[in-house]
PDB file of C-alpha atoms in Angstrom:
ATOM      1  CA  UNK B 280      97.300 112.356 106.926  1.00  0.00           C
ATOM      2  CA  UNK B 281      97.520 109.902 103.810  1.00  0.00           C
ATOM      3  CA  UNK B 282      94.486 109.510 101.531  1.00  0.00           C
ATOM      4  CA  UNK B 283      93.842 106.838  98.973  1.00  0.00           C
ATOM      5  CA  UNK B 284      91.087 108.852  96.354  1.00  0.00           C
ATOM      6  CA  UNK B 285      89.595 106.224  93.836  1.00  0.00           C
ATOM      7  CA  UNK B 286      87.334 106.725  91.078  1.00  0.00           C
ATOM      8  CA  UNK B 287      85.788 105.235  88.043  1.00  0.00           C
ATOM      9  CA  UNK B 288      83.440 102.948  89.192  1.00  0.00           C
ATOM     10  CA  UNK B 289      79.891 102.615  87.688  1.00  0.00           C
ATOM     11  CA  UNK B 290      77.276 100.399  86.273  1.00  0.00           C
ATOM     12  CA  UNK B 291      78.267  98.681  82.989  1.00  0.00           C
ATOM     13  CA  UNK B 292      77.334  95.728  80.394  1.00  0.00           C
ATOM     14  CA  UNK B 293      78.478  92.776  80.398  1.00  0.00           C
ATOM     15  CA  UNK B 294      81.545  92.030  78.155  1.00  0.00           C
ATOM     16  CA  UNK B 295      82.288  96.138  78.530  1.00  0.00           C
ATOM     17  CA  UNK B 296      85.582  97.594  79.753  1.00  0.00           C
ATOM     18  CA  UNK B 297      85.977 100.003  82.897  1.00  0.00           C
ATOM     19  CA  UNK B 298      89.123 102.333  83.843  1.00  0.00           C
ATOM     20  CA  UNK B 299      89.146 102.740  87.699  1.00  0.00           C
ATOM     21  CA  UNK B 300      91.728 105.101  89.353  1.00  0.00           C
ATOM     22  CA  UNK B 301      93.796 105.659  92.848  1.00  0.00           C
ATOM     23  CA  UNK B 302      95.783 108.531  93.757  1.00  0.00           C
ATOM     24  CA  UNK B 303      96.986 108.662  97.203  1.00  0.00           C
ATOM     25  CA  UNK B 304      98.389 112.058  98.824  1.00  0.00           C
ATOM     26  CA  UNK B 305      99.492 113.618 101.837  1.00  0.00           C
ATOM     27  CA  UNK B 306     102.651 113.353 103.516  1.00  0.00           C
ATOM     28  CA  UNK B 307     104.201 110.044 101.749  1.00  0.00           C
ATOM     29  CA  UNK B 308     107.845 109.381 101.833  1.00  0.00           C
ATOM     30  CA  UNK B 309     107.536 106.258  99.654  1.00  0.00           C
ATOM     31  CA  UNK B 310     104.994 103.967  98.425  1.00  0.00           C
ATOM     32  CA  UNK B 311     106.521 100.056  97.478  1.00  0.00           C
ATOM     33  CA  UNK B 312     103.157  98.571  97.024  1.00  0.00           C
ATOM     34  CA  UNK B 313      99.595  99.468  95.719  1.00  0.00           C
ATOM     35  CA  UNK B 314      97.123  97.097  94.933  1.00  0.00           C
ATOM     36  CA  UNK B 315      93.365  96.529  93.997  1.00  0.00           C
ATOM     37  CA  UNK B 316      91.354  94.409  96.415  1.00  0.00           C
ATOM     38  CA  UNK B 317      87.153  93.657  95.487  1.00  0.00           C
ATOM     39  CA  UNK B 318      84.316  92.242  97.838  1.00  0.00           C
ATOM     40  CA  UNK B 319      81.794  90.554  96.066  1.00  0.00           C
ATOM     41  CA  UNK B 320      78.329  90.733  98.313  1.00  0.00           C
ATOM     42  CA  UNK B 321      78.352  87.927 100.683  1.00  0.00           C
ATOM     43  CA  UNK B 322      82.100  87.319  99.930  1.00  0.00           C
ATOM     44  CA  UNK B 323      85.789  88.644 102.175  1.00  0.00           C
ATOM     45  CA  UNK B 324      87.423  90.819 100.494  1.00  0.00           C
ATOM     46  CA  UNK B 325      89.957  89.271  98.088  1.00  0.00           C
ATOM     47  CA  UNK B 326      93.481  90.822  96.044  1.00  0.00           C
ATOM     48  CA  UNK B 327      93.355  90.831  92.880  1.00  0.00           C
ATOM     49  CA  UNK B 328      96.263  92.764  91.321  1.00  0.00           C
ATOM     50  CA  UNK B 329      99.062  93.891  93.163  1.00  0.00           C
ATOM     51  CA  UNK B 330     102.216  96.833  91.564  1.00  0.00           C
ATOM     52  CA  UNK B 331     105.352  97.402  93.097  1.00  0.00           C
ATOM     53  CA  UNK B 332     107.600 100.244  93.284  1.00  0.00           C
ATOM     54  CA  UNK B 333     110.118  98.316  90.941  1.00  0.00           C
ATOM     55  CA  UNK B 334     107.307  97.692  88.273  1.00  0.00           C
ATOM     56  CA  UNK B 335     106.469  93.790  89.502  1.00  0.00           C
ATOM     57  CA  UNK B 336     102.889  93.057  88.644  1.00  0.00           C
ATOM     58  CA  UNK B 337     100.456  90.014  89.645  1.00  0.00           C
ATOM     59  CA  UNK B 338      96.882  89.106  89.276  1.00  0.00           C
ATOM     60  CA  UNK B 339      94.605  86.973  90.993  1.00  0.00           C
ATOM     61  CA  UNK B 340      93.317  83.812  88.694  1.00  0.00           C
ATOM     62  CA  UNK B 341      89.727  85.146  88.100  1.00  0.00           C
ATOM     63  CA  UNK B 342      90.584  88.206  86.603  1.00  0.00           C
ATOM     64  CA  UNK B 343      94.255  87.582  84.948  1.00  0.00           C
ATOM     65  CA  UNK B 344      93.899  87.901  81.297  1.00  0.00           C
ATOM     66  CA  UNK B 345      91.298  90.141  81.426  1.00  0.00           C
ATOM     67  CA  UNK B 346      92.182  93.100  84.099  1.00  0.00           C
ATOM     68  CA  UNK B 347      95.525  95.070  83.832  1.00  0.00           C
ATOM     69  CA  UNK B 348      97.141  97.338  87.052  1.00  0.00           C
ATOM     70  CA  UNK B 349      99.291 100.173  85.496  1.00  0.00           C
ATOM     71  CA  UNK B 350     100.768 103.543  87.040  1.00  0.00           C
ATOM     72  CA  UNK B 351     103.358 104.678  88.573  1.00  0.00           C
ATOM     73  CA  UNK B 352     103.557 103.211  92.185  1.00  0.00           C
ATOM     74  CA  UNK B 353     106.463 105.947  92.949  1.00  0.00           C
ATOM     75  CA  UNK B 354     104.709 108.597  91.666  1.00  0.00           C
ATOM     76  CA  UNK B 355     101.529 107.074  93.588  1.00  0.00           C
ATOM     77  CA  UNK B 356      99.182 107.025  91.222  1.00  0.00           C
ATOM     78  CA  UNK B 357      97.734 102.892  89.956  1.00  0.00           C
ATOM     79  CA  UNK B 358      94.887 102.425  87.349  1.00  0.00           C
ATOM     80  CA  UNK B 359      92.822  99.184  86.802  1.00  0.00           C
ATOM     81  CA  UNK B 360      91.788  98.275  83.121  1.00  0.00           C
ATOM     82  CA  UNK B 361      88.814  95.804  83.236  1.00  0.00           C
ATOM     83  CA  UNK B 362      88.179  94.314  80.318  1.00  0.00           C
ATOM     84  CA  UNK B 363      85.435  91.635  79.273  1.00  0.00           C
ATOM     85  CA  UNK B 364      83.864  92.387  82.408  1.00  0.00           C
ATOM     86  CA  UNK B 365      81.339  89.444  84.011  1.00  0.00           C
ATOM     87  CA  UNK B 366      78.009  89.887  86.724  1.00  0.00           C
ATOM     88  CA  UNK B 367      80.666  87.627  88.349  1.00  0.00           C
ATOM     89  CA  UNK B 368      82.890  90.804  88.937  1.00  0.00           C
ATOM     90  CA  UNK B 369      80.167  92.955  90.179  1.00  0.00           C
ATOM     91  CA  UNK B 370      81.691  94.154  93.369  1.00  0.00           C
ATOM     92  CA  UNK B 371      83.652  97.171  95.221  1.00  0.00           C
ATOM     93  CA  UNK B 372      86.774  97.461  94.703  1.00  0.00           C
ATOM     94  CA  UNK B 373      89.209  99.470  97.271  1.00  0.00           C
ATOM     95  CA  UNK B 374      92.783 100.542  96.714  1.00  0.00           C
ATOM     96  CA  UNK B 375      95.586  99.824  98.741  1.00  0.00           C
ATOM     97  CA  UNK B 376      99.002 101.357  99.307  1.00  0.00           C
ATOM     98  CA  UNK B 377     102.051 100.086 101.574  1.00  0.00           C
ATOM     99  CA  UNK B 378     102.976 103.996 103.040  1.00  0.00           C
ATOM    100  CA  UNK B 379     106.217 105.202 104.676  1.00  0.00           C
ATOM    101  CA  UNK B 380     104.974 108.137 106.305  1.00  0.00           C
ATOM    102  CA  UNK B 381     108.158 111.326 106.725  1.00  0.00           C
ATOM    103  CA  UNK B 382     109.513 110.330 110.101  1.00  0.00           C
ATOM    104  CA  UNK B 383     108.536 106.774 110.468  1.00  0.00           C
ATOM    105  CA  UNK B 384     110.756 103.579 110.053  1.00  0.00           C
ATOM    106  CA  UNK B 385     107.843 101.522 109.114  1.00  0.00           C
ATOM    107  CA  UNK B 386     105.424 101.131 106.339  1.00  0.00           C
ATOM    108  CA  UNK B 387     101.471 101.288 106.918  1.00  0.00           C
ATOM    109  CA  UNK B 388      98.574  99.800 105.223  1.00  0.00           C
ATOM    110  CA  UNK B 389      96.275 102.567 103.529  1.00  0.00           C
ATOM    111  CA  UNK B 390      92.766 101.647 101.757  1.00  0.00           C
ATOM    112  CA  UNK B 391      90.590 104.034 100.054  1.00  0.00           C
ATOM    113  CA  UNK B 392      86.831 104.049 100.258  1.00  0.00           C
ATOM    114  CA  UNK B 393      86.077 101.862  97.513  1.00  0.00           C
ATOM    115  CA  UNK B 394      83.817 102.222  94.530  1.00  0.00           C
ATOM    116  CA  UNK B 395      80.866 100.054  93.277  1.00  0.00           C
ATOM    117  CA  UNK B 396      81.529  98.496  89.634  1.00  0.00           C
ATOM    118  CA  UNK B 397      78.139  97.020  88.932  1.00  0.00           C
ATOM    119  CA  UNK B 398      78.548  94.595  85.747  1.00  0.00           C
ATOM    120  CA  UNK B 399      74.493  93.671  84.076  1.00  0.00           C
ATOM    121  CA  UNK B 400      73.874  91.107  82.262  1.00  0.00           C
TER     122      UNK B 400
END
């Protein structure tokens, strides 16, 4: 079994930072992608910052600038720094991993559970 454990989430001011956390575990062979993904109420969930393996990093346009994905994808462990943090970003965010499971040829989309940032104004 793979699990994606996330934490950090909480209810924060506006213009405040927020450190959110994924570790996934079980039996992994390799990881070459995590990401975070948010859903805003009433919204589909949407990427917003995607690390690979070989240290490539990319942010969605409403948050780059202002929220940084670090880690170490091969040791599979990402963080999220949100800084300057809108109502806008109010949402919860999930963590996703691209898994080679020992024994498999193929890689499979993990998510964890999510957490709820809550940003007041």
């Amino acid at each position: 079994q793979v699990q994606l454990v996330e934490s950090g989430g909480g209810l924060v001011q506006a213009g405040s930072s927020l450190r959110l956390s994924c570790v996934a575990s079980g039996r992994i062979l390799s990881i070459n992608v995590m990401a975070w993904y948010r859903q805003i109420l009433g919204k589909e969930r949407e990427w917003i910052a995607t690390k690979t393996a070989t240290g490539i990093t990319d942010y969605a346009d409403s948050v780059k600038g202002r929220f940084t994905i670090s880690g170490d994808v091969a040791k599979h462990t990402i963080y999220l720094e949100m800084d300057s943090l809108k109502p806008d970003d109010t949402a919860v965010y999930y963590c996703n991993a691209s898994v080679l499971r020992y024994g498999n040829s193929w890689y499979e989309q993990y998510w964890g559970q999510g957490t709820q940032v809550t940003v007041s104004s």
